[in-house]
PDB file of C-alpha atoms in Angstrom:
ATOM      1  CA  GLN A   1      -5.088 -17.244   9.176  1.00  0.00           C
ATOM      2  CA  VAL A   2      -4.682 -14.479   6.874  1.00  0.00           C
ATOM      3  CA  ARG A   3      -0.645 -13.339   6.709  1.00  0.00           C
ATOM      4  CA  LEU A   4       0.545  -9.861   5.146  1.00  0.00           C
ATOM      5  CA  VAL A   5       4.386  -8.853   5.162  1.00  0.00           C
ATOM      6  CA  GLU A   6       5.253  -5.502   3.897  1.00  0.00           C
ATOM      7  CA  SER A   7       8.946  -5.459   2.462  1.00  0.00           C
ATOM      8  CA  GLY A   8      10.973  -2.556   0.558  1.00  0.00           C
ATOM      9  CA  GLY A   9      10.704   0.386   2.996  1.00  0.00           C
ATOM     10  CA  GLY A  10      14.197   2.368   3.779  1.00  0.00           C
ATOM     11  CA  LEU A  11      16.374   5.622   4.320  1.00  0.00           C
ATOM     12  CA  VAL A  12      16.511   7.389   0.498  1.00  0.00           C
ATOM     13  CA  GLN A  13      16.505  11.411  -0.609  1.00  0.00           C
ATOM     14  CA  ALA A  14      14.007  13.139  -1.964  1.00  0.00           C
ATOM     15  CA  GLY A  15      13.917  12.225  -5.974  1.00  0.00           C
ATOM     16  CA  ASP A  16      14.270   9.277  -5.353  1.00  0.00           C
ATOM     17  CA  ALA A  17      12.223   5.909  -5.718  1.00  0.00           C
ATOM     18  CA  LEU A  18      11.787   2.928  -4.139  1.00  0.00           C
ATOM     19  CA  ARG A  19       9.472   0.120  -4.802  1.00  0.00           C
ATOM     20  CA  LEU A  20       7.161  -1.587  -1.219  1.00  0.00           C
ATOM     21  CA  SER A  21       6.022  -5.231  -1.569  1.00  0.00           C
ATOM     22  CA  CYS A  22       3.399  -6.861   0.309  1.00  0.00           C
ATOM     23  CA  SER A  23       3.228 -10.716   0.580  1.00  0.00           C
ATOM     24  CA  ARG A  24       0.157 -12.372   1.428  1.00  0.00           C
ATOM     25  CA  SER A  25       0.089 -15.907   2.802  1.00  0.00           C
ATOM     26  CA  GLY A  26      -3.537 -17.724   2.335  1.00  0.00           C
ATOM     27  CA  ASN A  27      -5.344 -19.406  -0.644  1.00  0.00           C
ATOM     28  CA  THR A  28      -7.515 -16.520  -1.780  1.00  0.00           C
ATOM     29  CA  PHE A  29      -4.870 -13.299  -2.123  1.00  0.00           C
ATOM     30  CA  SER A  30      -6.480 -13.412  -5.789  1.00  0.00           C
ATOM     31  CA  SER A  31      -9.778 -12.487  -4.363  1.00  0.00           C
ATOM     32  CA  MET A  32      -9.529 -10.427  -2.615  1.00  0.00           C
ATOM     33  CA  ALA A  33      -9.078  -6.486  -3.015  1.00  0.00           C
ATOM     34  CA  MET A  34      -5.467  -4.942  -1.104  1.00  0.00           C
ATOM     35  CA  GLY A  35      -4.709  -1.543  -0.699  1.00  0.00           C
ATOM     36  CA  TRP A  36      -1.860   0.490   0.603  1.00  0.00           C
ATOM     37  CA  PHE A  37      -1.798   3.173   4.083  1.00  0.00           C
ATOM     38  CA  ARG A  38       0.764   5.020   5.611  1.00  0.00           C
ATOM     39  CA  GLN A  39       1.008   6.814   8.691  1.00  0.00           C
ATOM     40  CA  ALA A  40       3.706   9.480   9.219  1.00  0.00           C
ATOM     41  CA  PRO A  41       4.516  10.513  13.432  1.00  0.00           C
ATOM     42  CA  GLY A  42       1.428  12.310  15.042  1.00  0.00           C
ATOM     43  CA  LYS A  43      -0.700  12.257  12.103  1.00  0.00           C
ATOM     44  CA  ASP A  44      -3.533   9.895  11.542  1.00  0.00           C
ATOM     45  CA  ARG A  45      -3.163   7.207   9.012  1.00  0.00           C
ATOM     46  CA  GLY A  46      -3.833   7.715   5.517  1.00  0.00           C
ATOM     47  CA  PHE A  47      -5.337   5.997   2.342  1.00  0.00           C
ATOM     48  CA  VAL A  48      -2.462   5.814  -0.793  1.00  0.00           C
ATOM     49  CA  ALA A  49      -4.002   3.069  -2.985  1.00  0.00           C
ATOM     50  CA  ALA A  50      -6.253   0.755  -3.348  1.00  0.00           C
ATOM     51  CA  ILE A  51      -6.743  -2.233  -6.388  1.00  0.00           C
ATOM     52  CA  GLY A  52      -8.914  -4.390  -7.052  1.00  0.00           C
ATOM     53  CA  TRP A  53      -8.369  -8.508  -6.770  1.00  0.00           C
ATOM     54  CA  GLY A  54      -8.322  -8.442 -10.863  1.00  0.00           C
ATOM     55  CA  GLY A  55      -6.116  -5.759 -10.933  1.00  0.00           C
ATOM     56  CA  GLY A  56      -7.616  -3.729 -13.647  1.00  0.00           C
ATOM     57  CA  THR A  57      -9.417  -1.249 -11.187  1.00  0.00           C
ATOM     58  CA  THR A  58      -6.858   0.763  -9.390  1.00  0.00           C
ATOM     59  CA  TYR A  59      -7.342   4.236  -7.035  1.00  0.00           C
ATOM     60  CA  TYR A  60      -5.679   6.551  -5.410  1.00  0.00           C
ATOM     61  CA  PRO A  61      -5.644  10.199  -3.338  1.00  0.00           C
ATOM     62  CA  ASP A  62      -5.221  12.968  -5.222  1.00  0.00           C
ATOM     63  CA  SER A  63      -1.230  13.871  -3.120  1.00  0.00           C
ATOM     64  CA  VAL A  64      -0.096  10.452  -5.196  1.00  0.00           C
ATOM     65  CA  LYS A  65      -1.976  10.172  -7.940  1.00  0.00           C
ATOM     66  CA  GLY A  66       0.389   9.432 -10.863  1.00  0.00           C
ATOM     67  CA  ARG A  67       3.734   9.102  -8.222  1.00  0.00           C
ATOM     68  CA  PHE A  68       2.486   5.415  -6.378  1.00  0.00           C
ATOM     69  CA  PRO A  69       1.194   3.026  -9.056  1.00  0.00           C
ATOM     70  CA  VAL A  70      -0.210  -0.038  -7.549  1.00  0.00           C
ATOM     71  CA  SER A  71       0.169  -3.370  -9.335  1.00  0.00           C
ATOM     72  CA  ARG A  72      -0.536  -7.381  -8.307  1.00  0.00           C
ATOM     73  CA  ASP A  73       0.954 -10.310  -8.824  1.00  0.00           C
ATOM     74  CA  ASN A  74      -1.924 -12.959  -7.693  1.00  0.00           C
ATOM     75  CA  ALA A  75       0.269 -15.918  -8.453  1.00  0.00           C
ATOM     76  CA  LYS A  76       2.458 -14.832  -5.696  1.00  0.00           C
ATOM     77  CA  ASN A  77       0.091 -13.827  -3.704  1.00  0.00           C
ATOM     78  CA  THR A  78       2.489 -10.020  -3.333  1.00  0.00           C
ATOM     79  CA  VAL A  79       1.047  -6.467  -4.230  1.00  0.00           C
ATOM     80  CA  TYR A  80       3.453  -3.830  -5.218  1.00  0.00           C
ATOM     81  CA  LEU A  81       3.783  -0.069  -4.252  1.00  0.00           C
ATOM     82  CA  GLN A  82       6.236   1.918  -7.070  1.00  0.00           C
ATOM     83  CA  MET A  83       6.877   5.170  -4.916  1.00  0.00           C
ATOM     84  CA  ASN A  84       8.552   7.430  -7.570  1.00  0.00           C
ATOM     85  CA  SER A  85       9.823  10.932  -7.431  1.00  0.00           C
ATOM     86  CA  LEU A  86       9.398  10.737  -3.066  1.00  0.00           C
ATOM     87  CA  GLN A  87       9.533  13.876  -1.088  1.00  0.00           C
ATOM     88  CA  PRO A  88      10.160  14.291   2.458  1.00  0.00           C
ATOM     89  CA  GLU A  89       6.499  14.605   3.080  1.00  0.00           C
ATOM     90  CA  ASP A  90       6.286  10.468   1.864  1.00  0.00           C
ATOM     91  CA  THR A  91       7.833  10.056   5.309  1.00  0.00           C
ATOM     92  CA  ALA A  92       5.933   7.331   7.321  1.00  0.00           C
ATOM     93  CA  VAL A  93       4.973   3.790   7.999  1.00  0.00           C
ATOM     94  CA  TYR A  94       3.656   2.334   4.973  1.00  0.00           C
ATOM     95  CA  TYR A  95       0.840  -0.386   5.384  1.00  0.00           C
ATOM     96  CA  CYS A  96      -0.707  -2.624   3.385  1.00  0.00           C
ATOM     97  CA  ALA A  97      -4.570  -4.258   4.127  1.00  0.00           C
ATOM     98  CA  ALA A  98      -6.984  -6.714   2.548  1.00  0.00           C
ATOM     99  CA  ALA A  99     -10.381  -6.655   2.037  1.00  0.00           C
ATOM    100  CA  ALA A 100     -13.371  -8.142   0.044  1.00  0.00           C
ATOM    101  CA  THR A 101     -13.469  -4.935  -2.225  1.00  0.00           C
ATOM    102  CA  VAL A 102     -11.872  -1.591  -2.565  1.00  0.00           C
ATOM    103  CA  GLU A 103     -14.579  -0.103  -1.170  1.00  0.00           C
ATOM    104  CA  PRO A 104     -14.239  -0.405   2.191  1.00  0.00           C
ATOM    105  CA  LEU A 105     -10.006   0.145   1.694  1.00  0.00           C
ATOM    106  CA  ARG A 106     -10.909   3.860   0.476  1.00  0.00           C
ATOM    107  CA  ARG A 107     -12.844   4.241   3.957  1.00  0.00           C
ATOM    108  CA  LEU A 108      -8.924   2.930   5.651  1.00  0.00           C
ATOM    109  CA  ARG A 109     -10.875  -0.277   6.519  1.00  0.00           C
ATOM    110  CA  GLY A 110      -9.150  -3.568   6.002  1.00  0.00           C
ATOM    111  CA  ASP A 111     -10.101  -7.496   7.216  1.00  0.00           C
ATOM    112  CA  TYR A 112      -6.485  -7.617   7.634  1.00  0.00           C
ATOM    113  CA  TRP A 113      -3.321  -5.566   7.795  1.00  0.00           C
ATOM    114  CA  GLY A 114       0.499  -5.759   7.931  1.00  0.00           C
ATOM    115  CA  GLN A 115       2.863  -4.514  10.502  1.00  0.00           C
ATOM    116  CA  GLY A 116       4.082  -1.711   8.147  1.00  0.00           C
ATOM    117  CA  THR A 117       7.603  -0.722   6.829  1.00  0.00           C
ATOM    118  CA  GLN A 118       9.279   2.226   7.170  1.00  0.00           C
ATOM    119  CA  VAL A 119       9.854   5.044   4.210  1.00  0.00           C
ATOM    120  CA  THR A 120      12.082   7.740   5.197  1.00  0.00           C
ATOM    121  CA  VAL A 121      13.178  10.700   2.587  1.00  0.00           C
ATOM    122  CA  SER A 122      15.707  13.069   3.007  1.00  0.00           C
ATOM    123  CA  SER A 123      15.899  16.593   1.870  1.00  0.00           C
TER     124      SER A 123
END
């Protein structure tokens, strides 16, 4: 059974940075693509970033491109989301997910999901 656990969320001020982590249990982490998503109150879940199994392929929506680089350390079974220049509109619960490739993640489809971590940005 695959288990994903997000961490690193919290309350910050506008302009601050946070790094989220998603740790995966299981022995096939390095062969799975990983993605980050977020859901603000009253809004649909949205795609934030995806990274291929080797780490060399990444995807972002225009809303976060250049601010939220995604990376992974397969030796540690962990994927990271570095969030820079945070703004109040980035306030949401952030989730990570795993899938065989990045394409389903870009369509908000993952095989496995974490429970989420809250990020709150005050103005």
